[in-house]
């Protein structure tokens, strides 16, 4: 019998943090260079939030703010959602579905060790699980 798949088994380990005091224009450039739509925000190697390309557009540019002056940490509101590296796949899916998030930081020993995104799920879950996930994160609550 196979052991249940864990977050560490499906995550990609090359997650790049952005410092909370980095400007949003630099965050956008880093997203472009890494070809990602979100970055974890870290202070002293601790996850304090996430910033997405949509956050930059909706909560900075559309509100008339200068992304060269607004800091990533300014968008880090509330407690970030994350999952322990040893969490089982079902826990990962439940967390992402219940919170309608498409990217989930993976933490081990209080440090960011990776990220799980839709493409990671697509490679590691059944078609039925993937369909359930997409439906859950796409429909407004």
CSV table of C-alpha atoms in Angstrom, one decimal:
chain,number,residue,atom,x,y,z
A,1,UNK,CA,0.0,0.0,0.0
A,2,UNK,CA,1.4,3.4,-1.0
A,3,UNK,CA,1.8,6.1,1.6
A,4,UNK,CA,-0.4,9.1,1.1
A,5,UNK,CA,1.1,11.9,-1.0
A,6,UNK,CA,2.3,14.8,1.0
A,7,UNK,CA,2.7,18.5,0.2
A,8,UNK,CA,6.4,18.1,-0.1
A,9,UNK,CA,5.9,15.5,-2.8
A,10,UNK,CA,3.9,17.8,-5.1
A,11,UNK,CA,5.4,21.3,-4.3
A,12,UNK,CA,8.0,23.0,-6.4
A,13,UNK,CA,10.9,23.9,-4.2
A,14,UNK,CA,12.2,26.9,-6.0
A,15,UNK,CA,9.8,29.5,-4.5
A,16,UNK,CA,11.3,32.9,-4.4
A,17,UNK,CA,10.4,35.3,-1.6
A,18,UNK,CA,10.2,39.0,-1.9
A,19,UNK,CA,11.0,41.2,1.1
A,20,UNK,CA,8.1,43.0,2.7
A,21,UNK,CA,9.9,46.4,2.0
A,22,UNK,CA,10.3,45.8,-1.7
A,23,UNK,CA,8.3,48.0,-4.1
A,24,UNK,CA,5.5,46.6,-6.2
A,25,UNK,CA,7.2,47.6,-9.4
A,26,UNK,CA,10.2,45.4,-8.5
A,27,UNK,CA,7.7,42.6,-7.4
A,28,UNK,CA,6.1,42.8,-10.9
A,29,UNK,CA,9.5,42.7,-12.6
A,30,UNK,CA,10.4,39.6,-10.5
A,31,UNK,CA,7.1,37.9,-11.4
A,32,UNK,CA,7.8,38.6,-15.1
A,33,UNK,CA,11.4,37.2,-14.8
A,34,UNK,CA,10.3,34.1,-13.0
A,35,UNK,CA,7.1,33.7,-15.1
A,36,UNK,CA,4.9,33.5,-12.0
A,37,UNK,CA,1.7,35.3,-11.0
A,38,UNK,CA,2.4,35.5,-7.2
A,39,UNK,CA,5.2,35.8,-4.8
A,40,UNK,CA,5.4,35.0,-1.1
A,41,UNK,CA,6.3,38.0,1.0
A,42,UNK,CA,8.9,37.3,3.7
A,43,UNK,CA,10.4,39.1,6.6
A,44,UNK,CA,13.5,37.4,8.2
A,45,UNK,CA,12.8,34.2,6.2
A,46,UNK,CA,9.2,34.1,7.7
A,47,UNK,CA,6.2,34.1,5.5
A,48,UNK,CA,4.1,37.3,6.2
A,49,UNK,CA,1.9,37.3,3.1
A,50,UNK,CA,1.5,36.8,-0.7
A,51,UNK,CA,1.4,39.4,-3.5
A,52,UNK,CA,-0.2,38.5,-6.8
A,53,UNK,CA,-0.2,40.3,-10.1
A,54,UNK,CA,-3.9,40.9,-9.6
A,55,UNK,CA,-3.2,42.6,-6.2
A,56,UNK,CA,-0.8,45.0,-7.9
A,57,UNK,CA,-3.3,45.9,-10.5
A,58,UNK,CA,-6.4,46.1,-8.3
A,59,UNK,CA,-5.0,47.4,-5.0
A,60,UNK,CA,-2.3,49.7,-6.3
A,61,UNK,CA,-2.5,50.8,-9.9
A,62,UNK,CA,-6.3,50.9,-10.1
A,63,UNK,CA,-6.5,52.9,-6.9
A,64,UNK,CA,-4.1,55.5,-8.4
A,65,UNK,CA,-1.0,54.5,-6.3
A,66,UNK,CA,2.5,54.5,-7.6
A,67,UNK,CA,3.9,50.9,-7.7
A,68,UNK,CA,7.4,52.4,-7.3
A,69,UNK,CA,6.4,53.7,-3.9
A,70,UNK,CA,4.0,51.0,-2.5
A,71,UNK,CA,5.7,48.2,-0.7
A,72,UNK,CA,4.8,44.5,-1.0
A,73,UNK,CA,4.2,44.4,2.8
A,74,UNK,CA,1.5,47.0,2.4
A,75,UNK,CA,-0.6,44.4,0.6
A,76,UNK,CA,0.2,41.6,3.2
A,77,UNK,CA,-3.0,41.8,5.2
A,78,UNK,CA,-4.2,39.1,7.6
A,79,UNK,CA,-2.6,35.8,8.3
A,80,UNK,CA,-1.3,34.1,5.1
A,81,UNK,CA,-2.6,30.7,4.3
A,82,UNK,CA,0.0,28.0,4.2
A,83,UNK,CA,0.4,24.3,4.6
A,84,UNK,CA,2.9,22.1,6.4
A,85,UNK,CA,5.3,20.1,4.2
A,86,UNK,CA,4.0,16.9,5.8
A,87,UNK,CA,0.3,17.7,5.1
A,88,UNK,CA,-1.5,15.1,3.1
A,89,UNK,CA,-2.7,15.8,-0.4
A,90,UNK,CA,-6.4,15.9,0.8
A,91,UNK,CA,-5.5,18.6,3.4
A,92,UNK,CA,-3.8,20.6,0.7
A,93,UNK,CA,-6.8,20.4,-1.6
A,94,UNK,CA,-9.2,21.2,1.2
A,95,UNK,CA,-7.2,24.3,2.3
A,96,UNK,CA,-7.0,25.6,-1.3
A,97,UNK,CA,-10.7,24.9,-2.1
A,98,UNK,CA,-12.1,26.3,1.2
A,99,UNK,CA,-10.1,29.5,0.8
A,100,UNK,CA,-10.4,29.7,-3.0
A,101,UNK,CA,-6.7,30.1,-3.5
A,102,UNK,CA,-4.7,28.8,-6.4
A,103,UNK,CA,-1.2,29.1,-4.8
A,104,UNK,CA,-0.3,27.7,-1.5
A,105,UNK,CA,3.0,28.2,0.4
A,106,UNK,CA,4.6,25.1,2.0
A,107,UNK,CA,6.2,25.6,5.4
A,108,UNK,CA,8.7,23.4,7.2
A,109,UNK,CA,10.2,24.4,10.6
A,110,UNK,CA,8.6,27.8,10.2
A,111,UNK,CA,10.4,28.4,6.9
A,112,UNK,CA,9.1,28.6,3.4
A,113,UNK,CA,10.3,25.5,1.5
A,114,UNK,CA,8.1,25.6,-1.6
A,115,UNK,CA,4.9,26.5,-3.3
A,116,UNK,CA,2.0,24.5,-4.6
A,117,UNK,CA,0.1,25.9,-7.6
A,118,UNK,CA,-2.5,24.6,-10.1
A,119,UNK,CA,0.1,23.0,-12.4
A,120,UNK,CA,1.5,21.1,-9.5
A,121,UNK,CA,-1.9,19.7,-8.7
A,122,UNK,CA,-2.6,18.9,-12.3
A,123,UNK,CA,0.5,16.7,-12.4
A,124,UNK,CA,-0.4,14.9,-9.1
A,125,UNK,CA,-4.1,14.5,-8.6
A,126,UNK,CA,-6.8,12.6,-10.4
A,127,UNK,CA,-8.9,14.2,-13.1
A,128,UNK,CA,-11.9,14.2,-10.7
A,129,UNK,CA,-9.9,15.9,-7.9
A,130,UNK,CA,-8.6,18.5,-10.4
A,131,UNK,CA,-12.2,19.2,-11.6
A,132,UNK,CA,-13.4,19.6,-8.0
A,133,UNK,CA,-10.5,21.9,-7.2
A,134,UNK,CA,-11.1,24.1,-10.3
A,135,UNK,CA,-14.8,24.3,-9.6
A,136,UNK,CA,-14.3,25.2,-5.9
A,137,UNK,CA,-11.7,28.0,-6.5
A,138,UNK,CA,-13.5,29.5,-9.5
A,139,UNK,CA,-17.0,29.9,-8.1
A,140,UNK,CA,-17.6,32.9,-5.8
A,141,UNK,CA,-18.8,32.0,-2.3
